[in-house]
XYZ file of N, CA and C in Angstrom:
819
model
N 5.520 -12.422 -84.836
C 4.119 -12.044 -84.630
C 3.739 -10.920 -85.593
N 2.632 -11.100 -86.303
C 2.144 -10.082 -87.225
C 1.020 -9.313 -86.523
N 1.391 -8.249 -85.801
C 0.419 -7.536 -84.974
C -0.725 -6.946 -85.797
N -0.402 -6.357 -86.944
C -1.431 -5.695 -87.742
C -2.457 -6.700 -88.265
N -1.989 -7.815 -88.777
C -2.917 -8.811 -89.317
C -3.704 -9.490 -88.200
N -3.056 -9.693 -87.047
C -3.782 -10.270 -85.922
C -4.901 -9.334 -85.474
N -4.589 -8.040 -85.391
C -5.596 -7.057 -84.997
C -6.750 -7.038 -85.987
N -6.434 -7.078 -87.269
C -7.472 -7.051 -88.291
C -8.308 -8.328 -88.246
N -7.663 -9.454 -87.991
C -8.387 -10.729 -87.890
C -9.377 -10.693 -86.729
N -8.928 -10.211 -85.573
C -9.803 -10.127 -84.408
C -10.994 -9.213 -84.689
N -10.727 -8.074 -85.337
C -11.802 -7.132 -85.619
C -12.849 -7.737 -86.554
N -12.387 -8.394 -87.634
C -13.338 -8.963 -88.592
C -14.172 -10.069 -87.961
N -13.562 -10.888 -87.114
C -14.327 -11.963 -86.469
C -15.298 -11.388 -85.442
N -14.899 -10.323 -84.743
C -15.802 -9.684 -83.782
C -17.010 -9.084 -84.500
N -16.772 -8.407 -85.617
C -17.858 -7.764 -86.339
C -18.780 -8.774 -87.011
N -18.267 -9.979 -87.256
C -19.095 -11.011 -87.893
C -20.030 -11.691 -86.909
N -19.727 -11.595 -85.622
C -20.564 -12.223 -84.600
C -21.719 -11.306 -84.218
N -22.891 -11.871 -84.081
C -24.062 -11.130 -83.615
C -24.347 -11.495 -82.158
N -24.971 -10.601 -81.402
C -25.269 -10.904 -79.994
C -26.008 -12.227 -79.826
N -26.944 -12.512 -80.742
C -27.713 -13.747 -80.644
C -26.827 -14.982 -80.787
N -25.688 -14.841 -81.470
C -24.788 -15.976 -81.673
C -24.130 -16.429 -80.380
N -24.054 -15.529 -79.405
C -23.357 -15.849 -78.149
C -24.275 -15.749 -76.937
N -25.586 -15.699 -77.192
C -26.535 -15.686 -76.094
C -26.709 -14.350 -75.409
N -26.372 -13.237 -76.105
C -26.507 -11.906 -75.523
C -27.722 -11.189 -76.111
N -28.375 -10.323 -75.333
C -29.493 -9.545 -75.884
C -28.986 -8.471 -76.838
N -29.743 -8.184 -77.879
C -29.314 -7.179 -78.847
C -29.506 -5.762 -78.302
N -30.621 -5.507 -77.664
C -30.864 -4.158 -77.172
C -31.284 -3.217 -78.290
N -31.825 -2.059 -77.912
C -32.356 -1.121 -78.900
C -31.333 -0.097 -79.377
N -30.294 0.122 -78.598
C -29.354 1.199 -78.931
C -28.054 0.689 -79.550
N -28.048 -0.528 -80.011
C -26.822 -1.086 -80.598
C -26.553 -0.446 -81.950
N -25.351 0.091 -82.092
C -24.959 0.729 -83.346
C -23.957 -0.103 -84.133
N -23.169 -0.910 -83.441
C -22.163 -1.708 -84.135
C -22.833 -2.839 -84.897
N -22.190 -3.273 -85.973
C -22.755 -4.341 -86.798
C -22.593 -5.707 -86.138
N -21.617 -5.840 -85.284
C -21.385 -7.108 -84.610
C -21.310 -6.927 -83.107
N -20.396 -7.643 -82.466
C -20.219 -7.515 -81.029
C -19.381 -6.287 -80.688
N -19.560 -5.765 -79.496
C -18.700 -4.695 -78.998
C -17.419 -5.309 -78.447
N -16.384 -4.493 -78.360
C -15.116 -4.989 -77.823
C -15.267 -5.482 -76.393
N -16.039 -4.748 -75.589
C -16.195 -5.149 -74.197
C -16.921 -6.486 -74.074
N -17.801 -6.790 -75.041
C -18.500 -8.072 -75.016
C -17.551 -9.222 -75.331
N -16.679 -9.019 -76.302
C -15.685 -10.047 -76.620
C -14.741 -10.258 -75.437
N -14.364 -9.179 -74.774
C -13.468 -9.294 -73.612
C -14.108 -10.137 -72.517
N -15.383 -9.892 -72.240
C -16.073 -10.664 -71.206
C -16.190 -12.125 -71.619
N -16.549 -12.371 -72.871
C -16.680 -13.744 -73.361
C -15.351 -14.492 -73.332
N -14.246 -13.739 -73.422
C -12.913 -14.339 -73.463
C -12.197 -14.311 -72.117
N -12.901 -13.844 -71.071
C -12.329 -13.823 -69.717
C -11.047 -12.993 -69.646
N -11.080 -11.811 -70.227
C -9.925 -10.913 -70.152
C -10.435 -9.490 -69.983
N -9.528 -8.569 -69.641
C -9.935 -7.190 -69.419
C -10.270 -6.508 -70.744
N -11.149 -5.524 -70.673
C -11.528 -4.774 -71.872
C -10.320 -4.038 -72.438
N -9.484 -3.480 -71.561
C -8.302 -2.745 -72.008
C -7.343 -3.664 -72.761
N -7.157 -4.885 -72.249
C -6.230 -5.831 -72.898
C -6.712 -6.145 -74.307
N -8.003 -6.480 -74.429
C -8.514 -6.832 -75.757
C -8.473 -5.628 -76.694
N -8.847 -4.465 -76.208
C -8.869 -3.269 -77.054
C -7.490 -2.970 -77.613
N -6.467 -3.121 -76.778
C -5.107 -2.841 -77.249
C -4.666 -3.833 -78.325
N -5.146 -5.071 -78.248
C -4.825 -6.044 -79.289
C -5.400 -5.611 -80.633
N -6.639 -5.135 -80.619
C -7.269 -4.685 -81.864
C -6.650 -3.390 -82.380
N -6.069 -2.609 -81.488
C -5.498 -1.318 -81.869
C -4.009 -1.414 -82.194
N -3.515 -2.611 -82.330
C -2.123 -2.878 -82.730
C -1.141 -2.255 -81.748
N -1.482 -2.245 -80.476
C -0.551 -1.722 -79.481
C -0.536 -2.598 -78.225
N -1.056 -3.784 -78.354
C -1.122 -4.663 -77.191
C 0.128 -5.506 -77.037
N 0.212 -6.253 -75.942
C 1.350 -7.143 -75.707
C 1.265 -8.382 -76.598
N 2.301 -9.171 -76.558
C 2.275 -10.443 -77.288
C 1.404 -11.418 -76.500
N 0.222 -11.788 -77.004
C -0.664 -12.656 -76.221
C -0.074 -14.053 -76.053
N -0.298 -14.632 -74.881
C 0.155 -15.992 -74.618
C -0.750 -16.988 -75.329
N -0.314 -18.226 -75.370
C -1.154 -19.267 -75.959
C -2.458 -19.422 -75.187
N -2.398 -19.232 -73.856
C -3.613 -19.335 -73.054
C -4.598 -18.222 -73.411
N -4.091 -17.009 -73.630
C -4.950 -15.902 -74.024
C -5.568 -16.148 -75.396
N -4.782 -16.688 -76.311
C -5.296 -16.982 -77.641
C -6.381 -18.051 -77.586
N -6.185 -19.041 -76.736
C -7.211 -20.076 -76.580
C -8.503 -19.473 -76.043
N -8.387 -18.527 -75.110
C -9.565 -17.853 -74.577
C -10.254 -17.022 -75.660
N -9.460 -16.346 -76.488
C -10.031 -15.570 -77.582
C -10.746 -16.465 -78.586
N -10.170 -17.627 -78.850
C -10.795 -18.561 -79.791
C -12.167 -18.990 -79.292
N -12.277 -19.214 -77.982
C -13.577 -19.579 -77.425
C -14.536 -18.385 -77.449
N -14.026 -17.212 -77.037
C -14.891 -16.044 -76.983
C -15.429 -15.638 -78.341
N -14.601 -15.764 -79.382
C -15.003 -15.389 -80.735
C -15.638 -16.536 -81.507
N -15.798 -17.678 -80.839
C -16.451 -18.854 -81.447
C -15.753 -19.261 -82.739
N -14.408 -19.323 -82.707
C -13.643 -19.654 -83.900
C -13.717 -21.142 -84.196
N -13.668 -21.475 -85.473
C -13.508 -22.865 -85.870
C -12.061 -23.279 -85.611
N -11.788 -24.564 -85.714
C -10.414 -25.019 -85.513
C -9.465 -24.388 -86.527
N -9.930 -24.269 -87.774
C -9.087 -23.675 -88.801
C -8.803 -22.207 -88.485
N -9.815 -21.487 -88.034
C -9.620 -20.081 -87.666
C -8.718 -19.952 -86.451
N -8.887 -20.839 -85.486
C -8.019 -20.813 -84.308
C -6.565 -21.024 -84.704
N -6.318 -22.019 -85.571
C -4.946 -22.293 -86.001
C -4.350 -21.091 -86.727
N -5.158 -20.441 -87.562
C -4.690 -19.249 -88.276
C -4.318 -18.146 -87.294
N -5.125 -17.949 -86.260
C -4.842 -16.919 -85.263
C -3.540 -17.228 -84.524
N -3.304 -18.493 -84.201
C -2.057 -18.872 -83.537
C -0.855 -18.543 -84.417
N -0.967 -18.803 -85.706
C 0.148 -18.513 -86.607
C 0.393 -17.008 -86.711
N -0.674 -16.213 -86.768
C -0.523 -14.764 -86.806
C 0.192 -14.252 -85.555
N -0.044 -14.924 -84.428
C 0.585 -14.512 -83.169
C 1.991 -15.073 -83.008
N 2.460 -15.834 -83.996
C 3.824 -16.329 -83.955
C 4.012 -17.656 -83.261
N 2.915 -18.406 -83.091
C 3.009 -19.710 -82.436
C 2.798 -20.827 -83.451
N 3.333 -21.987 -83.106
C 3.064 -23.157 -83.921
C 1.597 -23.549 -83.760
N 1.049 -24.159 -84.786
C -0.342 -24.603 -84.717
C -0.488 -25.659 -83.634
N -1.453 -25.499 -82.716
C -1.641 -26.503 -81.660
C -1.939 -27.874 -82.244
N -1.396 -28.902 -81.599
C -1.670 -30.273 -82.034
C -3.102 -30.629 -81.673
N -3.896 -30.915 -82.676
C -5.309 -31.153 -82.434
C -5.567 -32.434 -81.662
N -4.734 -33.412 -81.837
C -4.990 -34.686 -81.158
C -4.812 -34.564 -79.657
N -3.966 -33.609 -79.227
C -3.659 -33.515 -77.809
C -4.256 -32.281 -77.155
N -4.546 -31.261 -77.937
C -5.064 -30.016 -77.360
C -6.580 -30.021 -77.492
N -7.297 -30.176 -76.400
C -8.743 -30.305 -76.461
C -9.442 -29.147 -75.753
N -8.756 -28.042 -75.522
C -9.357 -26.908 -74.826
C -10.262 -26.085 -75.728
N -10.069 -26.176 -77.028
C -10.891 -25.389 -77.944
C -12.284 -26.002 -78.032
N -13.311 -25.158 -77.887
C -14.690 -25.631 -77.924
C -15.286 -25.343 -79.290
N -15.898 -26.334 -79.885
C -16.535 -26.188 -81.183
C -17.581 -25.077 -81.131
N -17.626 -24.181 -82.141
C -18.596 -23.084 -82.109
C -20.044 -23.553 -81.960
N -20.381 -24.681 -82.609
C -21.735 -25.205 -82.472
C -22.043 -25.617 -81.049
N -21.073 -26.239 -80.400
C -21.238 -26.624 -79.000
C -21.412 -25.378 -78.120
N -20.660 -24.332 -78.423
C -20.781 -23.102 -77.638
C -22.163 -22.478 -77.814
N -22.737 -22.552 -79.021
C -24.061 -21.974 -79.241
C -25.112 -22.714 -78.422
N -24.984 -24.040 -78.347
C -25.909 -24.812 -77.518
C -25.725 -24.435 -76.053
N -24.476 -24.331 -75.619
C -24.181 -23.978 -74.233
C -24.747 -22.601 -73.881
N -24.621 -21.646 -74.789
C -25.109 -20.293 -74.531
C -26.615 -20.274 -74.279
N -27.332 -21.246 -74.851
C -28.762 -21.306 -74.645
C -29.170 -21.992 -73.358
N -28.200 -22.419 -72.565
C -28.476 -23.146 -71.328
C -28.053 -22.340 -70.107
N -28.137 -21.030 -70.203
C -27.658 -20.161 -69.132
C -28.331 -20.451 -67.796
N -29.608 -20.839 -67.824
C -30.349 -21.078 -66.587
C -30.324 -22.541 -66.157
N -29.553 -23.371 -66.843
C -29.477 -24.798 -66.512
C -28.158 -25.112 -65.820
N -28.111 -26.273 -65.180
C -26.862 -26.746 -64.581
C -26.089 -27.494 -65.663
N -25.257 -26.761 -66.392
C -24.569 -27.330 -67.553
C -23.094 -26.986 -67.531
N -22.288 -27.848 -68.154
C -20.858 -27.587 -68.277
C -20.311 -28.347 -69.473
N -19.228 -27.819 -70.018
C -18.519 -28.482 -71.106
C -17.232 -29.045 -70.535
N -17.039 -30.353 -70.709
C -15.873 -31.029 -70.151
C -15.181 -31.839 -71.228
N -13.904 -32.080 -71.039
C -13.175 -32.975 -71.923
C -13.381 -34.411 -71.462
N -12.926 -35.353 -72.270
C -13.036 -36.758 -71.888
C -12.166 -37.078 -70.677
N -11.290 -36.151 -70.305
C -10.440 -36.353 -69.135
C -11.012 -35.659 -67.904
N -12.261 -35.196 -67.987
C -12.888 -34.578 -66.835
C -12.414 -33.167 -66.551
N -11.911 -32.463 -67.563
C -11.457 -31.078 -67.400
C -12.596 -30.143 -67.797
N -13.075 -29.352 -66.856
C -14.195 -28.447 -67.116
C -13.694 -27.196 -67.829
N -14.246 -26.946 -69.036
C -13.830 -25.800 -69.838
C -14.778 -24.612 -69.673
N -16.054 -24.878 -69.560
C -17.061 -23.839 -69.349
C -18.113 -24.384 -68.396
N -18.679 -23.495 -67.594
C -19.626 -23.929 -66.573
C -20.637 -22.815 -66.337
N -21.926 -23.155 -66.305
C -22.935 -22.151 -65.998
C -22.922 -21.829 -64.507
N -23.580 -20.739 -64.173
C -23.644 -20.318 -62.775
C -24.317 -21.376 -61.909
N -25.393 -21.989 -62.413
C -26.105 -22.996 -61.637
C -25.267 -24.253 -61.460
N -24.499 -24.614 -62.462
C -23.613 -25.769 -62.338
C -22.571 -25.534 -61.253
N -21.999 -24.328 -61.229
C -21.005 -24.006 -60.195
C -21.629 -24.007 -58.814
N -22.882 -23.536 -58.712
C -23.565 -23.533 -57.423
C -23.884 -24.959 -56.966
N -24.099 -25.841 -57.918
C -24.464 -27.221 -57.597
C -23.270 -28.062 -57.165
N -22.192 -28.016 -57.935
C -21.059 -28.912 -57.665
C -19.748 -28.170 -57.424
N -19.796 -26.831 -57.389
C -18.584 -26.052 -57.179
C -17.957 -25.614 -58.493
N -17.072 -24.634 -58.418
C -16.378 -24.119 -59.598
C -15.265 -25.082 -59.981
N -15.515 -25.897 -60.994
C -14.544 -26.906 -61.417
C -13.620 -26.409 -62.521
N -13.784 -25.148 -62.943
C -12.942 -24.609 -64.005
C -11.744 -23.840 -63.454
N -11.626 -23.757 -62.131
C -10.575 -22.935 -61.524
C -9.278 -23.693 -61.277
N -9.271 -24.994 -61.499
C -8.081 -25.796 -61.201
C -7.032 -25.665 -62.310
N -5.795 -25.956 -61.965
C -4.693 -25.877 -62.921
C -3.876 -27.166 -62.892
N -3.007 -27.317 -63.906
C -2.147 -28.488 -63.957
C -2.945 -29.773 -64.082
N -2.400 -30.858 -63.552
C -3.101 -32.134 -63.594
C -4.425 -32.072 -62.838
N -4.505 -31.168 -61.860
C -5.718 -31.043 -61.056
C -6.891 -30.480 -61.844
N -6.656 -30.011 -63.068
C -7.779 -29.616 -63.911
C -8.713 -30.802 -64.147
N -8.156 -31.999 -64.131
C -8.929 -33.201 -64.398
C -9.599 -33.702 -63.120
N -10.923 -33.842 -63.155
C -11.628 -34.451 -62.025
C -11.137 -35.864 -61.804
N -10.752 -36.552 -62.881
C -10.249 -37.911 -62.743
C -9.002 -37.947 -61.856
N -8.156 -36.938 -62.015
C -6.956 -36.867 -61.176
C -7.325 -36.478 -59.753
N -8.189 -35.481 -59.595
C -8.558 -35.016 -58.258
C -9.294 -36.086 -57.467
N -10.047 -36.918 -58.154
C -10.821 -37.941 -57.460
C -9.926 -38.859 -56.623
N -8.742 -39.136 -57.115
C -7.839 -40.063 -56.437
C -6.761 -39.361 -55.603
N -6.694 -38.038 -55.684
C -5.620 -37.336 -54.963
C -6.126 -36.267 -54.004
N -7.367 -35.836 -54.153
C -7.909 -34.761 -53.322
C -9.222 -35.226 -52.693
N -9.238 -35.504 -51.396
C -10.476 -35.970 -50.747
C -11.655 -35.019 -50.927
N -11.393 -33.724 -51.104
C -12.476 -32.756 -51.270
C -13.285 -33.015 -52.537
N -12.664 -33.667 -53.534
C -13.367 -33.929 -54.791
C -14.530 -34.892 -54.599
N -14.487 -35.670 -53.521
C -15.526 -36.679 -53.315
C -16.665 -36.186 -52.441
N -16.512 -34.997 -51.866
C -17.533 -34.505 -50.953
C -18.848 -34.205 -51.654
N -18.806 -34.024 -52.969
C -20.010 -33.696 -53.724
C -20.959 -34.892 -53.790
N -20.423 -36.104 -53.629
C -21.228 -37.308 -53.809
C -21.316 -38.105 -52.509
N -22.459 -38.762 -52.250
C -22.593 -39.585 -51.049
C -21.537 -40.694 -51.019
N -21.081 -41.042 -49.825
C -20.014 -42.039 -49.671
C -20.397 -43.375 -50.292
N -21.676 -43.732 -50.233
C -22.109 -45.016 -50.788
C -21.902 -45.094 -52.300
N -21.832 -43.939 -52.961
C -21.676 -43.905 -54.419
C -20.212 -43.850 -54.852
N -19.292 -43.695 -53.910
C -17.887 -43.536 -54.275
C -17.322 -44.726 -55.046
N -17.579 -45.966 -54.656
C -17.020 -47.094 -55.422
C -17.444 -47.093 -56.892
N -18.710 -46.755 -57.154
C -19.181 -46.715 -58.539
C -18.487 -45.599 -59.316
N -18.330 -44.429 -58.691
C -17.626 -43.326 -59.345
C -16.172 -43.697 -59.611
N -15.553 -44.359 -58.661
C -14.156 -44.764 -58.810
C -13.972 -45.649 -60.035
N -14.832 -46.628 -60.172
C -14.709 -47.551 -61.306
C -15.040 -46.863 -62.627
N -16.041 -45.978 -62.612
C -16.413 -45.270 -63.827
C -15.286 -44.353 -64.299
N -14.670 -43.644 -63.370
C -13.580 -42.730 -63.717
C -12.374 -43.502 -64.243
N -12.025 -44.593 -63.569
C -10.883 -45.399 -64.016
C -11.151 -45.989 -65.398
N -12.390 -46.428 -65.632
C -12.737 -46.991 -66.936
C -12.645 -45.934 -68.032
N -13.075 -44.714 -67.713
C -12.996 -43.647 -68.697
C -11.546 -43.323 -69.040
N -10.703 -43.253 -68.013
C -9.278 -43.023 -68.267
C -8.681 -44.152 -69.104
N -9.095 -45.375 -68.816
C -8.591 -46.524 -69.558
C -8.950 -46.413 -71.032
N -10.169 -45.977 -71.318
C -10.613 -45.857 -72.700
C -9.839 -44.765 -73.435
N -9.666 -43.592 -72.792
C -8.972 -42.490 -73.444
C -7.488 -42.802 -73.606
N -6.894 -43.440 -72.597
C -5.482 -43.822 -72.665
C -5.245 -44.793 -73.823
N -6.130 -45.769 -73.973
C -5.995 -46.746 -75.059
C -6.113 -46.069 -76.416
N -7.002 -45.078 -76.506
C -7.207 -44.384 -77.774
C -6.056 -43.457 -78.120
N -5.530 -42.696 -77.129
C -4.559 -41.632 -77.399
C -3.099 -42.055 -77.263
N -2.824 -43.130 -76.547
C -1.459 -43.638 -76.489
C -0.607 -43.103 -75.351
N 0.644 -43.503 -75.334
C 1.548 -43.245 -74.211
C 2.083 -41.821 -74.153
N 1.931 -41.048 -75.209
C 2.415 -39.670 -75.202
C 1.279 -38.658 -75.023
N 0.159 -39.105 -74.533
C -1.031 -38.263 -74.458
C -1.189 -37.628 -73.085
N -2.128 -36.711 -72.974
C -2.465 -36.119 -71.678
C -3.049 -37.175 -70.754
N -3.801 -38.098 -71.322
C -4.350 -39.183 -70.508
C -3.226 -39.992 -69.881
N -2.165 -40.247 -70.643
C -1.041 -41.032 -70.130
C -0.348 -40.301 -68.985
N -0.228 -38.976 -69.076
C 0.405 -38.212 -67.996
C -0.400 -38.335 -66.707
N -1.728 -38.303 -66.832
C -2.577 -38.450 -65.647
C -2.474 -39.859 -65.087
N -2.514 -40.844 -65.954
C -2.425 -42.238 -65.506
C -1.098 -42.496 -64.803
N -0.001 -42.046 -65.372
C 1.316 -42.265 -64.761
C 1.398 -41.623 -63.384
N 0.848 -40.389 -63.271
C 0.887 -39.698 -61.983
C 0.030 -40.419 -60.953
N -1.113 -40.925 -61.361
C -2.000 -41.624 -60.429
C -1.433 -42.972 -60.011
N -0.795 -43.662 -60.922
C -0.178 -44.947 -60.567
C 0.909 -44.753 -59.514
N 1.579 -43.590 -59.562
C 2.638 -43.309 -58.597
C 2.098 -42.823 -57.256
N 0.873 -42.241 -57.255
C 0.374 -41.601 -56.035
C -0.771 -42.342 -55.359
N -1.526 -43.120 -56.097
C -2.756 -43.679 -55.541
C -2.804 -45.201 -55.649
N -2.601 -45.907 -54.541
C -2.763 -47.371 -54.559
C -4.169 -47.785 -54.963
N -5.162 -46.996 -54.592
C -6.535 -47.322 -54.969
C -6.694 -47.315 -56.483
N -6.152 -46.267 -57.122
C -6.237 -46.204 -58.577
C -5.470 -47.358 -59.214
N -4.286 -47.651 -58.696
C -3.472 -48.724 -59.259
C -4.221 -50.061 -59.222
N -4.948 -50.286 -58.152
C -5.686 -51.538 -58.034
C -6.816 -51.615 -59.063
N -7.595 -50.533 -59.162
C -8.708 -50.535 -60.110
C -8.192 -50.547 -61.543
N -7.122 -49.814 -61.795
C -6.536 -49.773 -63.136
C -6.094 -51.161 -63.575
N -5.543 -51.916 -62.658
C -5.070 -53.262 -62.980
C -6.183 -54.230 -63.319
N -7.416 -53.874 -62.983
C -8.555 -54.739 -63.295
C -9.115 -54.482 -64.688
N -8.540 -53.532 -65.413
C -8.990 -53.180 -66.767
C -10.492 -52.906 -66.810
N -10.977 -51.933 -66.050
C -12.417 -51.660 -66.026
C -12.904 -51.127 -67.366
N -14.085 -51.548 -67.754
C -14.691 -51.112 -69.016
C -16.147 -50.760 -68.754
N -16.547 -49.550 -69.151
C -17.948 -49.137 -69.059
C -18.304 -48.361 -70.315
N -19.583 -48.088 -70.499
C -20.027 -47.318 -71.645
C -19.784 -45.834 -71.452
N -19.719 -45.065 -72.549
C -19.442 -43.620 -72.470
C -20.693 -42.794 -72.194
N -21.526 -43.247 -71.279
C -22.735 -42.511 -70.970
C -22.627 -41.901 -69.581
N -23.543 -41.001 -69.284
C -23.547 -40.335 -67.979
C -24.720 -40.884 -67.173
N -24.489 -41.748 -66.215
C -25.584 -42.350 -65.445
C -26.193 -41.342 -64.479
N -27.365 -41.650 -63.924
C -27.950 -40.770 -62.898
C -26.978 -40.556 -61.756
N -27.027 -39.356 -61.165
C -26.086 -39.012 -60.104
C -26.835 -38.516 -58.877
N -26.261 -38.784 -57.726
C -26.747 -38.203 -56.485
C -25.700 -37.197 -56.016
N -26.131 -35.959 -55.822
C -25.238 -34.878 -55.422
C -25.591 -34.457 -54.001
N -24.561 -34.383 -53.149
C -24.746 -33.980 -51.754
C -24.379 -32.506 -51.625
N -25.392 -31.636 -51.669
C -25.133 -30.201 -51.595
C -25.004 -29.781 -50.132
N -24.046 -28.904 -49.801
C -23.817 -28.555 -48.387
C -24.995 -27.848 -47.723
N -25.804 -27.113 -48.498
C -26.946 -26.405 -47.910
C -28.280 -27.127 -48.135
N -28.460 -27.695 -49.300
C -29.755 -28.257 -49.667
C -29.864 -29.759 -49.454
N -28.752 -30.401 -49.134
C -28.796 -31.840 -48.907
C -28.721 -32.633 -50.201
N -29.345 -33.798 -50.219
C -29.205 -34.731 -51.335
C -30.123 -34.357 -52.498
N -29.551 -34.341 -53.714
C -30.320 -34.157 -54.935
C -30.095 -35.364 -55.832
N -31.179 -35.926 -56.347
C -31.103 -37.039 -57.289
C -31.331 -36.490 -58.690
N -30.302 -36.582 -59.522
C -30.311 -35.904 -60.816
C -30.101 -36.874 -61.971
N -30.667 -36.497 -63.111
C -30.381 -37.192 -64.360
C -29.274 -36.426 -65.083
N -28.589 -37.101 -65.955
C -27.428 -36.513 -66.619
C -27.546 -36.737 -68.123
N -27.762 -35.659 -68.883
C -27.804 -35.739 -70.333
C -26.493 -35.206 -70.916
N -26.042 -35.810 -72.000
C -24.772 -35.389 -72.600
C -24.916 -35.211 -74.105
N -24.178 -34.231 -74.622
C -24.036 -34.034 -76.051
C -22.553 -34.195 -76.362
N -22.217 -35.142 -77.228
C -20.825 -35.468 -77.500
C -20.324 -34.767 -78.752
N -19.089 -34.294 -78.684
C -18.375 -33.766 -79.840
C -17.150 -34.649 -80.034
N -17.272 -35.726 -80.810
C -16.164 -36.677 -80.938
C -14.871 -36.055 -81.458
N -14.974 -35.083 -82.385
C -13.766 -34.482 -82.953
C -12.923 -33.787 -81.906
N -13.575 -33.151 -80.941
C -12.855 -32.410 -79.921
C -12.721 -33.171 -78.601
N -13.265 -34.373 -78.548
C -13.215 -35.160 -77.317
C -13.801 -34.381 -76.140
N -14.959 -33.794 -76.382
C -15.628 -32.985 -75.359
C -17.086 -33.406 -75.232
N -17.649 -33.101 -74.056
C -19.039 -33.390 -73.796
C -19.711 -32.169 -73.179
N -20.926 -31.909 -73.588
C -21.779 -30.935 -72.920
C -22.664 -31.724 -71.965
N -22.513 -31.477 -70.674
C -23.218 -32.236 -69.646
C -24.267 -31.323 -69.008
N -25.491 -31.812 -68.926
C -26.591 -31.047 -68.329
C -27.243 -31.897 -67.250
N -27.331 -31.342 -66.039
C -27.978 -32.034 -64.926
C -29.425 -31.558 -64.811
N -30.359 -32.507 -64.730
C -31.773 -32.182 -64.588
C -32.380 -33.052 -63.493
N -33.544 -32.644 -63.043
C -34.286 -33.420 -62.046
C -35.712 -33.614 -62.535
N -36.335 -34.738 -62.188
C -37.700 -35.028 -62.618
C -38.660 -34.009 -62.010
N -39.515 -33.387 -62.834
C -40.487 -32.412 -62.316
C -41.378 -33.021 -61.233
N -41.677 -32.221 -60.231
C -42.532 -32.679 -59.160
C -41.816 -33.354 -58.016
N -40.510 -33.598 -58.189
C -39.747 -34.259 -57.130
C -39.109 -33.222 -56.213
N -38.678 -33.689 -55.050
C -37.985 -32.808 -54.112
C -36.691 -32.288 -54.709
N -36.017 -33.135 -55.484
C -34.767 -32.702 -56.111
C -35.012 -31.589 -57.121
N -36.134 -31.643 -57.828
C -36.474 -30.590 -58.789
C -36.698 -29.273 -58.069
N -37.382 -29.328 -56.936
C -37.621 -28.117 -56.148
C -36.307 -27.549 -55.631
N -35.408 -28.426 -55.195
C -34.121 -27.967 -54.686
C -33.291 -27.315 -55.793
N -33.340 -27.894 -57.000
C -32.588 -27.335 -58.112
C -33.122 -25.964 -58.496
N -34.448 -25.803 -58.445
C -35.036 -24.497 -58.717
C -34.643 -23.485 -57.641
N -34.611 -23.937 -56.382
C -34.217 -23.058 -55.292
C -32.753 -22.646 -55.451
N -31.923 -23.583 -55.860
C -30.494 -23.290 -56.044
C -30.276 -22.265 -57.135
N -31.141 -22.290 -58.168
C -30.997 -21.306 -59.245
C -31.296 -19.894 -58.762
N -32.038 -19.793 -57.651
C -32.370 -18.489 -57.098
C -31.332 -18.012 -56.107
N -30.930 -18.904 -55.186
C -30.005 -18.505 -54.133
C -28.561 -18.542 -54.585
N -28.249 -19.343 -55.651
C -26.894 -19.395 -56.199
C -25.901 -20.084 -55.300
């Protein structure tokens, strides 16, 4: 690990970022040319002390998970992320299999959707970033670990994953999720993350095994959804997506038609959280 060069790299990337680049207000008393250390720490989901020590060449050896968080917080390109991993003494992450890094352009769009029900997910249903309104609508889906990070896995193994949607819609969701896994598995092969999820589901879920055996095929679009909120009841929502094919990620935004009861409920949810 090259601590001095890593510290210098972090500092230069922090100073190159402007508040507007990450959806933060500039304010009148800003003296730094770029972001403050505490702002980068918040964007990277780590303590201010931890990040400060990294820049001051006295911090611990950051884990790969911490580096991935820093890459997102500093809006690094894939090339910059790989360089940072090498400075920290790690092998460059395999791009075909590691999809946690969010494209800086995608992050800029996401930052502008702070008041919307939006989230960034992988093609395997792993939520990487989620707005406050999205978490209030469907729950915090970024808190899961292991195979359970994938909604596709939770759908067939955790009954709580289905509580968000009306029971009448479960068969359609089941087929859509299985079809999506089928598409990603076919694309990425037997040594992929998709294959690990498929193998685990085939061993645990007879329902998945049955649907998987039917070779379901659907389009890569996000159809309208009905969400059963525990306090507000049923919301009928539209689903818009922005695809990043290189990273196998989607920016998903839930909206409701103006003037409808669902639109009023979504506005109320943005207030009560």
